[in-house]
């Protein structure tokens, strides 16, 4: 039996958390969130990965020093919508599965979350906090 020892902060930096698995519309891939604690900033960081449902190596879909969460497949399976704090607050982005730059699709003053694609893939519903006195035209389009 291995000798018992105290858990240290260095041990915490080695932990990796997998969450929010989402199966693609064709059932061939899974998008998921991989999170860890960044040792320098002492903050959680997360990126989105994609892996074939039949097994294989996960492919890193998003990268960078910020946190990307809540991956959601477009109905045709060619894009992922996700929430990221890479810009000004937590906003929703869309990126083609083939890669490239993520396109910011919300610019809400207090952030946005919980993206849900419309069945035809032309719209994304989301949740956001707003001021009750605000009008829709008070919010910029990205």
PDB file of C-alpha atoms in Angstrom:
ATOM      1  CA  UNK A   1       0.000   0.000   0.000  1.00  0.00           C
ATOM      2  CA  UNK A   2       1.270   3.478  -0.877  1.00  0.00           C
ATOM      3  CA  UNK A   3       2.332   5.725   1.939  1.00  0.00           C
ATOM      4  CA  UNK A   4      -0.199   8.428   2.840  1.00  0.00           C
ATOM      5  CA  UNK A   5       0.817  12.074   2.546  1.00  0.00           C
ATOM      6  CA  UNK A   6      -0.830  15.441   2.821  1.00  0.00           C
ATOM      7  CA  UNK A   7      -2.429  17.018  -0.230  1.00  0.00           C
ATOM      8  CA  UNK A   8      -0.479  20.106  -1.326  1.00  0.00           C
ATOM      9  CA  UNK A   9      -1.318  23.076  -3.536  1.00  0.00           C
ATOM     10  CA  UNK A  10       1.046  21.626  -6.151  1.00  0.00           C
ATOM     11  CA  UNK A  11      -1.196  18.551  -6.286  1.00  0.00           C
ATOM     12  CA  UNK A  12      -4.189  20.756  -7.091  1.00  0.00           C
ATOM     13  CA  UNK A  13      -2.409  22.257 -10.107  1.00  0.00           C
ATOM     14  CA  UNK A  14      -2.046  18.760 -11.556  1.00  0.00           C
ATOM     15  CA  UNK A  15      -5.780  18.008 -11.416  1.00  0.00           C
ATOM     16  CA  UNK A  16      -7.748  18.126 -14.666  1.00  0.00           C
ATOM     17  CA  UNK A  17     -11.537  18.275 -14.729  1.00  0.00           C
ATOM     18  CA  UNK A  18     -13.659  17.093 -17.665  1.00  0.00           C
ATOM     19  CA  UNK A  19     -17.219  18.430 -17.924  1.00  0.00           C
ATOM     20  CA  UNK A  20     -20.189  19.306 -20.137  1.00  0.00           C
ATOM     21  CA  UNK A  21     -19.937  16.549 -22.792  1.00  0.00           C
ATOM     22  CA  UNK A  22     -22.024  17.306 -25.900  1.00  0.00           C
ATOM     23  CA  UNK A  23     -22.595  14.705 -28.636  1.00  0.00           C
ATOM     24  CA  UNK A  24     -22.572  16.022 -32.214  1.00  0.00           C
ATOM     25  CA  UNK A  25     -25.826  15.828 -34.226  1.00  0.00           C
ATOM     26  CA  UNK A  26     -24.453  12.933 -36.308  1.00  0.00           C
ATOM     27  CA  UNK A  27     -23.305  11.109 -33.162  1.00  0.00           C
ATOM     28  CA  UNK A  28     -19.696  10.832 -34.352  1.00  0.00           C
ATOM     29  CA  UNK A  29     -17.995  13.352 -32.056  1.00  0.00           C
ATOM     30  CA  UNK A  30     -18.123  14.673 -28.515  1.00  0.00           C
ATOM     31  CA  UNK A  31     -17.221  18.223 -27.517  1.00  0.00           C
ATOM     32  CA  UNK A  32     -16.258  18.671 -23.871  1.00  0.00           C
ATOM     33  CA  UNK A  33     -14.648  21.144 -21.486  1.00  0.00           C
ATOM     34  CA  UNK A  34     -11.230  20.437 -19.953  1.00  0.00           C
ATOM     35  CA  UNK A  35     -10.443  22.613 -16.916  1.00  0.00           C
ATOM     36  CA  UNK A  36      -7.457  23.070 -14.636  1.00  0.00           C
ATOM     37  CA  UNK A  37      -6.137  25.593 -12.133  1.00  0.00           C
ATOM     38  CA  UNK A  38      -3.499  27.907 -13.575  1.00  0.00           C
ATOM     39  CA  UNK A  39      -0.558  27.957 -11.176  1.00  0.00           C
ATOM     40  CA  UNK A  40       0.507  31.543 -11.935  1.00  0.00           C
ATOM     41  CA  UNK A  41      -2.888  33.249 -11.771  1.00  0.00           C
ATOM     42  CA  UNK A  42      -4.445  30.795  -9.298  1.00  0.00           C
ATOM     43  CA  UNK A  43      -7.579  30.843 -11.482  1.00  0.00           C
ATOM     44  CA  UNK A  44      -9.484  28.121 -13.292  1.00  0.00           C
ATOM     45  CA  UNK A  45      -8.778  27.902 -17.009  1.00  0.00           C
ATOM     46  CA  UNK A  46     -10.781  25.835 -19.448  1.00  0.00           C
ATOM     47  CA  UNK A  47     -10.664  24.935 -23.105  1.00  0.00           C
ATOM     48  CA  UNK A  48     -12.952  22.968 -25.379  1.00  0.00           C
ATOM     49  CA  UNK A  49     -11.832  19.684 -26.906  1.00  0.00           C
ATOM     50  CA  UNK A  50     -13.420  17.402 -29.511  1.00  0.00           C
ATOM     51  CA  UNK A  51     -12.973  13.619 -29.593  1.00  0.00           C
ATOM     52  CA  UNK A  52     -14.442  10.904 -31.858  1.00  0.00           C
ATOM     53  CA  UNK A  53     -17.146   8.861 -30.108  1.00  0.00           C
ATOM     54  CA  UNK A  54     -15.353   5.702 -31.228  1.00  0.00           C
ATOM     55  CA  UNK A  55     -12.254   6.714 -29.284  1.00  0.00           C
ATOM     56  CA  UNK A  56      -8.985   8.351 -30.196  1.00  0.00           C
ATOM     57  CA  UNK A  57      -7.026  11.390 -29.167  1.00  0.00           C
ATOM     58  CA  UNK A  58      -8.976  14.502 -28.203  1.00  0.00           C
ATOM     59  CA  UNK A  59      -8.287  17.527 -30.411  1.00  0.00           C
ATOM     60  CA  UNK A  60      -8.001  20.899 -28.696  1.00  0.00           C
ATOM     61  CA  UNK A  61     -10.678  23.114 -30.248  1.00  0.00           C
ATOM     62  CA  UNK A  62     -10.082  26.353 -28.320  1.00  0.00           C
ATOM     63  CA  UNK A  63      -6.892  27.668 -26.776  1.00  0.00           C
ATOM     64  CA  UNK A  64      -5.582  30.643 -24.891  1.00  0.00           C
ATOM     65  CA  UNK A  65      -5.197  31.871 -21.333  1.00  0.00           C
ATOM     66  CA  UNK A  66      -8.909  32.518 -20.749  1.00  0.00           C
ATOM     67  CA  UNK A  67     -11.833  30.168 -20.093  1.00  0.00           C
ATOM     68  CA  UNK A  68     -14.081  28.636 -22.751  1.00  0.00           C
ATOM     69  CA  UNK A  69     -17.183  26.718 -21.638  1.00  0.00           C
ATOM     70  CA  UNK A  70     -20.637  25.450 -22.625  1.00  0.00           C
ATOM     71  CA  UNK A  71     -19.924  24.022 -26.093  1.00  0.00           C
ATOM     72  CA  UNK A  72     -23.085  23.605 -28.182  1.00  0.00           C
ATOM     73  CA  UNK A  73     -23.191  21.990 -31.627  1.00  0.00           C
ATOM     74  CA  UNK A  74     -24.910  23.736 -34.514  1.00  0.00           C
ATOM     75  CA  UNK A  75     -27.739  21.566 -35.904  1.00  0.00           C
ATOM     76  CA  UNK A  76     -25.657  20.707 -38.994  1.00  0.00           C
ATOM     77  CA  UNK A  77     -22.630  19.827 -36.838  1.00  0.00           C
ATOM     78  CA  UNK A  78     -20.256  22.218 -38.618  1.00  0.00           C
ATOM     79  CA  UNK A  79     -19.854  24.797 -35.829  1.00  0.00           C
ATOM     80  CA  UNK A  80     -19.704  25.094 -32.066  1.00  0.00           C
ATOM     81  CA  UNK A  81     -21.168  27.960 -30.064  1.00  0.00           C
ATOM     82  CA  UNK A  82     -19.515  28.477 -26.685  1.00  0.00           C
ATOM     83  CA  UNK A  83     -19.127  30.936 -23.834  1.00  0.00           C
ATOM     84  CA  UNK A  84     -15.744  32.617 -23.367  1.00  0.00           C
ATOM     85  CA  UNK A  85     -14.229  35.369 -21.270  1.00  0.00           C
ATOM     86  CA  UNK A  86     -11.558  36.045 -23.918  1.00  0.00           C
ATOM     87  CA  UNK A  87     -12.929  39.509 -24.663  1.00  0.00           C
ATOM     88  CA  UNK A  88     -14.851  41.916 -22.469  1.00  0.00           C
ATOM     89  CA  UNK A  89     -16.653  39.680 -19.965  1.00  0.00           C
ATOM     90  CA  UNK A  90     -18.313  36.357 -20.712  1.00  0.00           C
ATOM     91  CA  UNK A  91     -19.791  36.416 -24.206  1.00  0.00           C
ATOM     92  CA  UNK A  92     -20.942  33.871 -26.781  1.00  0.00           C
ATOM     93  CA  UNK A  93     -18.708  32.950 -29.695  1.00  0.00           C
ATOM     94  CA  UNK A  94     -19.134  30.675 -32.720  1.00  0.00           C
ATOM     95  CA  UNK A  95     -16.297  28.829 -34.424  1.00  0.00           C
ATOM     96  CA  UNK A  96     -16.282  26.413 -37.372  1.00  0.00           C
ATOM     97  CA  UNK A  97     -15.377  22.854 -36.465  1.00  0.00           C
ATOM     98  CA  UNK A  98     -12.665  23.046 -39.128  1.00  0.00           C
ATOM     99  CA  UNK A  99     -10.937  25.735 -37.039  1.00  0.00           C
ATOM    100  CA  UNK A 100     -10.153  29.382 -37.596  1.00  0.00           C
ATOM    101  CA  UNK A 101     -11.023  32.441 -35.577  1.00  0.00           C
ATOM    102  CA  UNK A 102     -13.907  32.433 -33.147  1.00  0.00           C
ATOM    103  CA  UNK A 103     -16.554  35.028 -34.009  1.00  0.00           C
ATOM    104  CA  UNK A 104     -18.120  36.931 -31.104  1.00  0.00           C
ATOM    105  CA  UNK A 105     -21.923  36.890 -31.482  1.00  0.00           C
ATOM    106  CA  UNK A 106     -22.988  38.713 -28.299  1.00  0.00           C
ATOM    107  CA  UNK A 107     -21.872  41.944 -26.703  1.00  0.00           C
ATOM    108  CA  UNK A 108     -23.956  42.113 -23.550  1.00  0.00           C
ATOM    109  CA  UNK A 109     -22.969  44.612 -20.858  1.00  0.00           C
ATOM    110  CA  UNK A 110     -23.127  42.008 -18.067  1.00  0.00           C
ATOM    111  CA  UNK A 111     -22.142  38.992 -20.155  1.00  0.00           C
ATOM    112  CA  UNK A 112     -24.092  36.182 -21.810  1.00  0.00           C
ATOM    113  CA  UNK A 113     -24.395  32.444 -21.326  1.00  0.00           C
ATOM    114  CA  UNK A 114     -26.315  29.239 -22.007  1.00  0.00           C
ATOM    115  CA  UNK A 115     -26.291  29.299 -25.827  1.00  0.00           C
ATOM    116  CA  UNK A 116     -29.015  27.293 -27.596  1.00  0.00           C
ATOM    117  CA  UNK A 117     -29.164  26.952 -31.398  1.00  0.00           C
ATOM    118  CA  UNK A 118     -32.442  27.312 -33.288  1.00  0.00           C
ATOM    119  CA  UNK A 119     -33.421  24.109 -35.141  1.00  0.00           C
ATOM    120  CA  UNK A 120     -32.433  25.621 -38.506  1.00  0.00           C
ATOM    121  CA  UNK A 121     -29.088  26.901 -37.152  1.00  0.00           C
ATOM    122  CA  UNK A 122     -29.696  30.544 -38.056  1.00  0.00           C
ATOM    123  CA  UNK A 123     -30.158  31.906 -34.524  1.00  0.00           C
ATOM    124  CA  UNK A 124     -28.775  31.423 -31.026  1.00  0.00           C
ATOM    125  CA  UNK A 125     -30.864  32.051 -27.923  1.00  0.00           C
ATOM    126  CA  UNK A 126     -28.978  32.887 -24.733  1.00  0.00           C
ATOM    127  CA  UNK A 127     -29.429  34.154 -21.205  1.00  0.00           C
ATOM    128  CA  UNK A 128     -28.151  37.516 -19.993  1.00  0.00           C
ATOM    129  CA  UNK A 129     -28.673  39.999 -17.198  1.00  0.00           C
ATOM    130  CA  UNK A 130     -29.898  43.423 -18.266  1.00  0.00           C
ATOM    131  CA  UNK A 131     -30.956  46.689 -16.666  1.00  0.00           C
ATOM    132  CA  UNK A 132     -34.752  46.906 -16.550  1.00  0.00           C
ATOM    133  CA  UNK A 133     -34.623  50.441 -17.963  1.00  0.00           C
ATOM    134  CA  UNK A 134     -32.585  49.397 -21.014  1.00  0.00           C
ATOM    135  CA  UNK A 135     -34.049  49.148 -24.497  1.00  0.00           C
ATOM    136  CA  UNK A 136     -32.896  46.590 -27.098  1.00  0.00           C
ATOM    137  CA  UNK A 137     -31.194  49.367 -29.070  1.00  0.00           C
ATOM    138  CA  UNK A 138     -29.027  50.114 -26.001  1.00  0.00           C
ATOM    139  CA  UNK A 139     -27.026  46.969 -26.741  1.00  0.00           C
ATOM    140  CA  UNK A 140     -24.382  46.919 -29.437  1.00  0.00           C
ATOM    141  CA  UNK A 141     -24.232  44.208 -32.035  1.00  0.00           C
ATOM    142  CA  UNK A 142     -20.754  42.679 -32.224  1.00  0.00           C
TER     143      UNK A 142
END
